[in-house]
MMTF fields as JSON, N, C-alpha, C and O atoms, coordinates in Angstrom:
{
  "mmtfVersion": "1.0.0",
  "mmtfProducer": "UNKNOWN",
  "numBonds": 327,
  "numAtoms": 328,
  "numGroups": 82,
  "numChains": 1,
  "numModels": 1,
  "chainsPerModel": [1],
  "groupsPerChain": [82],
  "chainIdList": ["A"],
  "bondAtomList": [4, 2, 8, 6, 12, 10, 16, 14, 20, 18, 24, 22, 28, 26, 32, 30, 36, 34, 40, 38, 44, 42, 48, 46, 52, 50, 56, 54, 60, 58, 64, 62, 68, 66, 72, 70, 76, 74, 80, 78, 84, 82, 88, 86, 92, 90, 96, 94, 100, 98, 104, 102, 108, 106, 112, 110, 116, 114, 120, 118, 124, 122, 128, 126, 132, 130, 136, 134, 140, 138, 144, 142, 148, 146, 152, 150, 156, 154, 160, 158, 164, 162, 168, 166, 172, 170, 176, 174, 180, 178, 184, 182, 188, 186, 192, 190, 196, 194, 200, 198, 204, 202, 208, 206, 212, 210, 216, 214, 220, 218, 224, 222, 228, 226, 232, 230, 236, 234, 240, 238, 244, 242, 248, 246, 252, 250, 256, 254, 260, 258, 264, 262, 268, 266, 272, 270, 276, 274, 280, 278, 284, 282, 288, 286, 292, 290, 296, 294, 300, 298, 304, 302, 308, 306, 312, 310, 316, 314, 320, 318, 324, 322],
  "bondOrderList": [1, 1, 1, 1, 1, 1, 1, 1, 1, 1, 1, 1, 1, 1, 1, 1, 1, 1, 1, 1, 1, 1, 1, 1, 1, 1, 1, 1, 1, 1, 1, 1, 1, 1, 1, 1, 1, 1, 1, 1, 1, 1, 1, 1, 1, 1, 1, 1, 1, 1, 1, 1, 1, 1, 1, 1, 1, 1, 1, 1, 1, 1, 1, 1, 1, 1, 1, 1, 1, 1, 1, 1, 1, 1, 1, 1, 1, 1, 1, 1, 1],
  "groupList": [{"groupName": "THR", "atomNameList": ["N", "CA", "C", "O"], "elementList": ["N", "C", "C", "O"], "formalChargeList": [0, 0, 0, 0], "bondAtomList": [1, 0, 2, 1, 3, 2], "bondOrderList": [1, 1, 2], "singleLetterCode": "T", "chemCompType": "L-PEPTIDE LINKING"}, {"groupName": "SER", "atomNameList": ["N", "CA", "C", "O"], "elementList": ["N", "C", "C", "O"], "formalChargeList": [0, 0, 0, 0], "bondAtomList": [1, 0, 2, 1, 3, 2], "bondOrderList": [1, 1, 2], "singleLetterCode": "S", "chemCompType": "L-PEPTIDE LINKING"}, {"groupName": "GLY", "atomNameList": ["N", "CA", "C", "O"], "elementList": ["N", "C", "C", "O"], "formalChargeList": [0, 0, 0, 0], "bondAtomList": [1, 0, 2, 1, 3, 2], "bondOrderList": [1, 1, 2], "singleLetterCode": "G", "chemCompType": "PEPTIDE LINKING"}, {"groupName": "ILE", "atomNameList": ["N", "CA", "C", "O"], "elementList": ["N", "C", "C", "O"], "formalChargeList": [0, 0, 0, 0], "bondAtomList": [1, 0, 2, 1, 3, 2], "bondOrderList": [1, 1, 2], "singleLetterCode": "I", "chemCompType": "L-PEPTIDE LINKING"}, {"groupName": "VAL", "atomNameList": ["N", "CA", "C", "O"], "elementList": ["N", "C", "C", "O"], "formalChargeList": [0, 0, 0, 0], "bondAtomList": [1, 0, 2, 1, 3, 2], "bondOrderList": [1, 1, 2], "singleLetterCode": "V", "chemCompType": "L-PEPTIDE LINKING"}, {"groupName": "LEU", "atomNameList": ["N", "CA", "C", "O"], "elementList": ["N", "C", "C", "O"], "formalChargeList": [0, 0, 0, 0], "bondAtomList": [1, 0, 2, 1, 3, 2], "bondOrderList": [1, 1, 2], "singleLetterCode": "L", "chemCompType": "L-PEPTIDE LINKING"}, {"groupName": "PHE", "atomNameList": ["N", "CA", "C", "O"], "elementList": ["N", "C", "C", "O"], "formalChargeList": [0, 0, 0, 0], "bondAtomList": [1, 0, 2, 1, 3, 2], "bondOrderList": [1, 1, 2], "singleLetterCode": "F", "chemCompType": "L-PEPTIDE LINKING"}, {"groupName": "ALA", "atomNameList": ["N", "CA", "C", "O"], "elementList": ["N", "C", "C", "O"], "formalChargeList": [0, 0, 0, 0], "bondAtomList": [1, 0, 2, 1, 3, 2], "bondOrderList": [1, 1, 2], "singleLetterCode": "A", "chemCompType": "L-PEPTIDE LINKING"}, {"groupName": "HIS", "atomNameList": ["N", "CA", "C", "O"], "elementList": ["N", "C", "C", "O"], "formalChargeList": [0, 0, 0, 0], "bondAtomList": [1, 0, 2, 1, 3, 2], "bondOrderList": [1, 1, 2], "singleLetterCode": "H", "chemCompType": "L-PEPTIDE LINKING"}, {"groupName": "PRO", "atomNameList": ["N", "CA", "C", "O"], "elementList": ["N", "C", "C", "O"], "formalChargeList": [0, 0, 0, 0], "bondAtomList": [1, 0, 2, 1, 3, 2], "bondOrderList": [1, 1, 2], "singleLetterCode": "P", "chemCompType": "L-PEPTIDE LINKING"}, {"groupName": "ARG", "atomNameList": ["N", "CA", "C", "O"], "elementList": ["N", "C", "C", "O"], "formalChargeList": [0, 0, 0, 0], "bondAtomList": [1, 0, 2, 1, 3, 2], "bondOrderList": [1, 1, 2], "singleLetterCode": "R", "chemCompType": "L-PEPTIDE LINKING"}, {"groupName": "MET", "atomNameList": ["N", "CA", "C", "O"], "elementList": ["N", "C", "C", "O"], "formalChargeList": [0, 0, 0, 0], "bondAtomList": [1, 0, 2, 1, 3, 2], "bondOrderList": [1, 1, 2], "singleLetterCode": "M", "chemCompType": "L-PEPTIDE LINKING"}, {"groupName": "GLU", "atomNameList": ["N", "CA", "C", "O"], "elementList": ["N", "C", "C", "O"], "formalChargeList": [0, 0, 0, 0], "bondAtomList": [1, 0, 2, 1, 3, 2], "bondOrderList": [1, 1, 2], "singleLetterCode": "E", "chemCompType": "L-PEPTIDE LINKING"}, {"groupName": "GLN", "atomNameList": ["N", "CA", "C", "O"], "elementList": ["N", "C", "C", "O"], "formalChargeList": [0, 0, 0, 0], "bondAtomList": [1, 0, 2, 1, 3, 2], "bondOrderList": [1, 1, 2], "singleLetterCode": "Q", "chemCompType": "L-PEPTIDE LINKING"}, {"groupName": "TRP", "atomNameList": ["N", "CA", "C", "O"], "elementList": ["N", "C", "C", "O"], "formalChargeList": [0, 0, 0, 0], "bondAtomList": [1, 0, 2, 1, 3, 2], "bondOrderList": [1, 1, 2], "singleLetterCode": "W", "chemCompType": "L-PEPTIDE LINKING"}, {"groupName": "ASN", "atomNameList": ["N", "CA", "C", "O"], "elementList": ["N", "C", "C", "O"], "formalChargeList": [0, 0, 0, 0], "bondAtomList": [1, 0, 2, 1, 3, 2], "bondOrderList": [1, 1, 2], "singleLetterCode": "N", "chemCompType": "L-PEPTIDE LINKING"}],
  "groupTypeList": [0, 1, 2, 3, 1, 2, 4, 1, 5, 6, 2, 5, 7, 1, 5, 7, 2, 7, 5, 7, 8, 1, 9, 1, 7, 4, 4, 7, 7, 10, 7, 4, 5, 2, 5, 2, 7, 9, 7, 3, 11, 9, 5, 1, 11, 7, 3, 5, 9, 10, 4, 5, 7, 0, 4, 12, 5, 9, 13, 7, 3, 7, 4, 14, 0, 7, 7, 0, 1, 5, 2, 10, 1, 11, 7, 0, 15, 1, 14, 7, 10, 0],
  "groupIdList": [1, 2, 3, 4, 5, 6, 7, 8, 9, 10, 11, 12, 13, 14, 15, 16, 17, 18, 19, 20, 21, 22, 23, 24, 25, 26, 27, 28, 29, 30, 31, 32, 33, 34, 35, 36, 37, 38, 39, 40, 41, 42, 43, 44, 45, 46, 47, 48, 49, 50, 51, 52, 53, 54, 55, 56, 57, 58, 59, 60, 61, 62, 63, 64, 65, 66, 67, 68, 69, 70, 71, 72, 73, 74, 75, 76, 77, 78, 79, 80, 81, 82],
  "secStructList": [7, 2, 2, 2, 2, 2, 2, 2, 2, 2, 2, 2, 2, 2, 2, 2, 2, 2, 2, 7, 7, 1, 2, 2, 2, 2, 2, 2, 2, 2, 2, 2, 2, 2, 2, 2, 2, 2, 2, 2, 2, 2, 2, 2, 2, 2, 2, 2, 2, 2, 2, 1, 7, 6, 6, 6, 2, 2, 2, 2, 2, 2, 2, 2, 2, 2, 2, 2, 2, 2, 2, 2, 2, 2, 2, 2, 2, 2, 2, 2, 2, 7],
  "xCoordList": [-15.159, -15.629, -15.894, -15.885, -16.127, -16.37, -17.69, -17.83, -18.664, -19.946, -19.812, -20.359, -19.086, -18.892, -18.06, -18.366, -17.022, -16.2, -16.982, -16.814, -17.83, -18.65, -19.655, -19.845, -20.304, -21.267, -20.548, -21.047, -19.385, -18.609, -18.179, -18.302, -17.679, -17.256, -18.432, -18.315, -19.56, -20.758, -21.235, -21.586, -21.246, -21.683, -20.78, -21.263, -19.476, -18.537, -18.627, -18.541, -18.8, -18.939, -20.247, -20.294, -21.296, -22.562, -22.403, -22.896, -21.723, -21.468, -20.611, -20.878, -19.587, -18.729, -19.523, -19.327, -20.403, -21.24, -22.195, -22.436, -22.743, -23.67, -22.973, -23.574, -21.716, -20.965, -20.116, -19.399, -20.194, -19.371, -19.747, -20.912, -18.718, -18.923, -18.703, -18.77, -18.442, -18.225, -18.767, -18.877, -19.1, -19.586, -18.558, -18.929, -17.3, -16.287, -16.181, -15.902, -16.398, -16.384, -17.578, -17.465, -18.72, -19.901, -19.646, -19.994, -19.049, -18.741, -17.764, -17.923, -16.765, -15.801, -16.493, -16.218, -17.38, -18.109, -18.992, -19.1, -19.619, -20.463, -19.636, -20.107, -18.418, -17.54, -17.212, -17.197, -16.954, -16.664, -17.923, -17.83, -19.088, -20.342, -20.449, -20.912, -20.017, -20.049, -19.131, -19.36, -18.101, -17.211, -17.804, -17.578, -18.564, -19.148, -20.45, -20.787, -21.172, -22.488, -22.461, -23.33, -21.506, -21.517, -21.352, -21.782, -20.745, -20.614, -21.913, -22.151, -22.75, -24.012, -25.099, -25.963, -25.067, -26.135, -26.394, -27.553, -25.392, -25.667, -26.219, -26.959, -25.862, -26.365, -27.874, -28.55, -28.399, -29.845, -30.591, -31.67, -30.035, -30.657, -30.44, -31.308, -29.314, -29.01, -29.92, -30.095, -30.493, -31.369, -32.7, -33.28, -33.179, -34.522, -34.766, -35.77, -33.913, -34.207, -34.19, -34.783, -33.521, -33.42, -34.639, -34.937, -35.344, -36.462, -37.831, -38.856, -37.861, -39.136, -39.312, -38.344, -40.565, -40.882, -40.596, -40.58, -40.375, -40.057, -41.148, -40.854, -42.388, -43.511, -43.467, -43.836, -43.028, -42.998, -41.773, -41.752, -40.776, -39.495, -39.566, -38.974, -40.24, -40.284, -40.882, -40.378, -41.942, -42.549, -41.609, -41.5, -40.943, -40.006, -38.841, -38.407, -38.337, -37.242, -37.725, -36.981, -38.962, -39.515, -39.619, -39.282, -40.074, -40.177, -38.793, -38.588, -37.838, -36.472, -35.87, -35.231, -36.082, -35.555, -36.182, -35.487, -37.497, -38.18, -37.702, -37.455, -37.571, -37.118, -35.687, -35.355, -34.849, -33.46, -33.395, -32.657, -34.154, -34.168, -34.706, -34.174, -35.76, -36.333, -35.334, -35.177, -34.663, -33.671, -32.528, -32.072, -32.07, -30.98, -31.413, -30.656, -32.626, -33.08, -33.302, -33.049, -33.768, -33.953, -32.604, -32.47, -31.62, -30.293, -29.695, -29.084, -29.868, -29.351, -30.023, -29.351, -31.33, -32.056, -31.732, -31.695, -31.499, -31.186, -29.841, -29.656, -28.899, -27.593, -27.733, -27.041, -28.634, -28.798, -29.431, -29.192, -30.22, -30.894, -30.039, -30.383, -28.938, -28.114, -27.139, -26.372],
  "yCoordList": [-44.699, -45.492, -46.933, -47.245, -47.788, -49.2, -49.39, -50.323, -48.521, -48.624, -48.394, -49.148, -47.355, -47.049, -48.135, -48.548, -48.598, -49.651, -50.958, -51.703, -51.244, -52.462, -52.422, -53.408, -51.265, -51.118, -51.206, -51.831, -50.585, -50.647, -52.069, -52.521, -52.768, -54.154, -55.022, -55.842, -54.838, -55.616, -55.315, -56.228, -54.047, -53.659, -54.206, -54.71, -54.11, -54.636, -56.153, -56.7, -56.83, -58.279, -58.682, -59.692, -57.908, -58.181, -58.04, -58.871, -57.0, -56.793, -57.919, -58.415, -58.319, -59.418, -60.716, -61.472, -60.973, -62.176, -62.129, -63.147, -60.949, -60.807, -60.983, -61.468, -60.594, -60.677, -61.944, -62.127, -62.806, -64.018, -64.95, -65.079, -65.592, -66.512, -67.973, -68.856, -68.227, -69.609, -69.784, -68.82, -71.008, -71.261, -70.891, -70.399, -71.123, -70.798, -69.285, -68.838, -68.506, -67.044, -66.577, -65.631, -67.232, -66.89, -67.228, -66.448, -68.372, -68.773, -67.779, -67.398, -67.364, -66.389, -65.056, -64.432, -64.629, -63.379, -63.495, -62.549, -64.646, -64.85, -64.828, -64.353, -65.334, -65.295, -63.846, -63.484, -63.03, -61.621, -60.903, -60.008, -61.288, -60.735, -61.004, -60.157, -62.184, -62.543, -61.685, -61.527, -61.134, -60.227, -58.824, -58.133, -58.406, -57.074, -56.986, -55.925, -58.078, -58.07, -57.646, -56.879, -58.11, -57.681, -56.172, -55.63, -55.501, -54.048, -53.338, -52.219, -53.975, -53.37, -53.565, -52.703, -54.652, -54.99, -53.88, -53.506, -53.338, -52.258, -51.0, -50.241, -50.779, -49.595, -49.652, -48.625, -50.85, -50.967, -50.573, -49.986, -50.884, -50.486, -48.99, -48.334, -48.458, -47.048, -46.109, -44.955, -46.578, -45.736, -45.482, -44.406, -46.457, -46.366, -45.089, -44.422, -44.71, -43.495, -42.214, -41.207, -42.256, -41.053, -40.859, -39.733, -41.936, -41.822, -41.992, -41.743, -42.403, -42.65, -41.727, -41.27, -41.474, -40.698, -41.548, -42.777, -40.892, -41.584, -42.584, -43.644, -42.254, -43.13, -44.422, -45.485, -44.341, -45.502, -46.385, -47.531, -45.87, -46.562, -47.928, -48.866, -48.113, -49.448, -50.52, -51.642, -50.176, -51.147, -51.453, -52.605, -50.445, -50.662, -51.545, -52.413, -51.339, -52.176, -53.608, -54.551, -53.779, -55.133, -55.838, -57.016, -55.136, -55.721, -56.037, -57.094, -55.127, -55.348, -56.588, -57.41, -56.709, -57.849, -59.158, -60.16, -59.145, -60.357, -60.755, -61.933, -59.793, -60.09, -60.615, -61.535, -60.03, -60.487, -61.907, -62.744, -62.173, -63.518, -64.552, -65.656, -64.187, -65.101, -65.38, -66.524, -64.342, -64.521, -65.42, -66.268, -65.233, -66.074, -67.523, -68.436, -67.739, -69.121, -69.801, -70.998, -69.056, -69.64, -69.983, -71.013, -69.134, -69.412, -70.641, -71.481, -70.746, -71.902, -73.18, -74.187, -73.151, -74.325, -74.7, -75.885, -73.729, -74.048, -74.751, -75.632, -74.358, -75.039, -76.473, -77.381, -76.659, -77.985, -78.966, -80.171, -78.465, -79.333, -79.725, -80.659, -79.038, -79.344, -80.464, -80.843],
  "zCoordList": [-3.858, -2.741, -3.181, -4.372, -2.213, -2.544, -3.267, -4.058, -3.011, -3.703, -5.195, -6.0, -5.561, -6.978, -7.646, -8.765, -6.978, -7.577, -7.679, -8.645, -6.699, -6.759, -7.894, -8.606, -8.057, -9.153, -10.499, -11.435, -10.589, -11.835, -12.153, -13.292, -11.152, -11.34, -11.761, -12.671, -11.095, -11.41, -12.832, -13.579, -13.198, -14.541, -15.631, -16.645, -15.431, -16.423, -16.539, -17.638, -15.412, -15.445, -16.129, -16.831, -15.929, -16.607, -18.108, -18.871, -18.529, -19.952, -20.522, -21.617, -19.784, -20.238, -20.367, -21.319, -19.432, -19.503, -20.676, -21.325, -20.955, -22.079, -23.417, -24.375, -23.486, -24.74, -24.852, -25.836, -23.859, -23.842, -24.986, -25.361, -25.523, -26.649, -26.268, -27.123, -24.999, -24.566, -23.15, -22.393, -22.805, -21.443, -20.363, -19.297, -20.63, -19.622, -19.41, -18.298, -20.451, -20.303, -19.483, -18.703, -19.652, -18.854, -17.389, -16.503, -17.132, -15.749, -15.122, -13.962, -15.88, -15.36, -15.055, -14.03, -15.936, -15.703, -14.466, -13.685, -14.289, -13.112, -11.828, -10.794, -11.891, -10.717, -10.352, -9.176, -11.358, -11.092, -10.588, -9.747, -11.094, -10.565, -9.063, -8.299, -8.661, -7.249, -6.401, -5.202, -7.006, -6.276, -6.158, -5.164, -7.171, -7.154, -6.368, -5.842, -6.285, -5.636, -4.161, -3.749, -3.351, -1.941, -1.75, -0.732, -2.703, -2.592, -2.943, -2.489, -3.743, -4.157, -3.097, -2.937, -2.397, -1.451, -0.426, -0.248, 0.25, 1.208, 0.546, 1.171, -0.715, -1.408, -1.578, -1.517, -1.792, -1.966, -0.694, -0.771, 0.463, 1.732, 1.994, 2.569, 1.585, 1.839, 1.059, 1.451, -0.023, -0.841, -0.129, -0.267, 0.623, 1.217, 2.026, 1.777, 2.975, 3.758, 2.923, 3.311, 1.8, 0.966, 0.07, -0.329, -0.249, -1.185, -0.518, -1.153, 0.728, 1.402, 2.607, 3.215, 2.926, 4.125, 5.36, 5.289, 6.475, 7.723, 8.104, 8.657, 7.814, 8.157, 7.327, 7.826, 6.087, 5.196, 5.401, 4.952, 6.062, 6.175, 6.853, 6.319, 7.98, 8.601, 7.685, 7.625, 6.982, 6.077, 4.907, 4.487, 4.389, 3.286, 3.724, 2.966, 4.92, 5.426, 5.612, 5.343, 6.07, 6.22, 4.863, 4.749, 3.859, 2.511, 1.967, 1.371, 2.167, 1.699, 2.366, 1.709, 3.672, 4.42, 3.952, 3.781, 3.746, 3.285, 1.891, 1.633, 1.005, -0.353, -0.354, -1.103, 0.481, 0.577, 1.122, 0.601, 2.153, 2.737, 1.762, 1.655, 1.055, 0.071, -1.046, -1.472, -1.518, -2.574, -2.142, -2.908, -0.921, -0.412, -0.26, -0.588, 0.236, 0.414, -0.932, -1.069, -1.92, -3.249, -3.877, -4.537, -3.677, -4.22, -3.548, -4.21, -2.25, -1.522, -1.999, -2.224, -2.153, -2.597, -4.038, -4.37, -4.888, -6.275, -6.376, -7.214, -5.516, -5.529, -5.01, -5.469, -4.052, -3.475, -4.466, -4.384, -5.381, -6.344, -7.527, -8.251, -7.74, -8.913, -8.642, -9.528]
}
């Protein structure tokens, strides 16, 4: 499935970035991370109903949404400052 391939791609790119010996290799690994990340994002939301009780689910989704929004805004702002 796309989830398994996304996690695999992300994991391999992370390993490649960690073992990179040049800045260009790190940039290339980060580009591949960007390809794997969209496949992982839905998986993080899909885990919530499986590990939480129905009563806890609305609050968990609210926290997940806030954290996702905060992360996106921080990424956007960091690019704007460079």
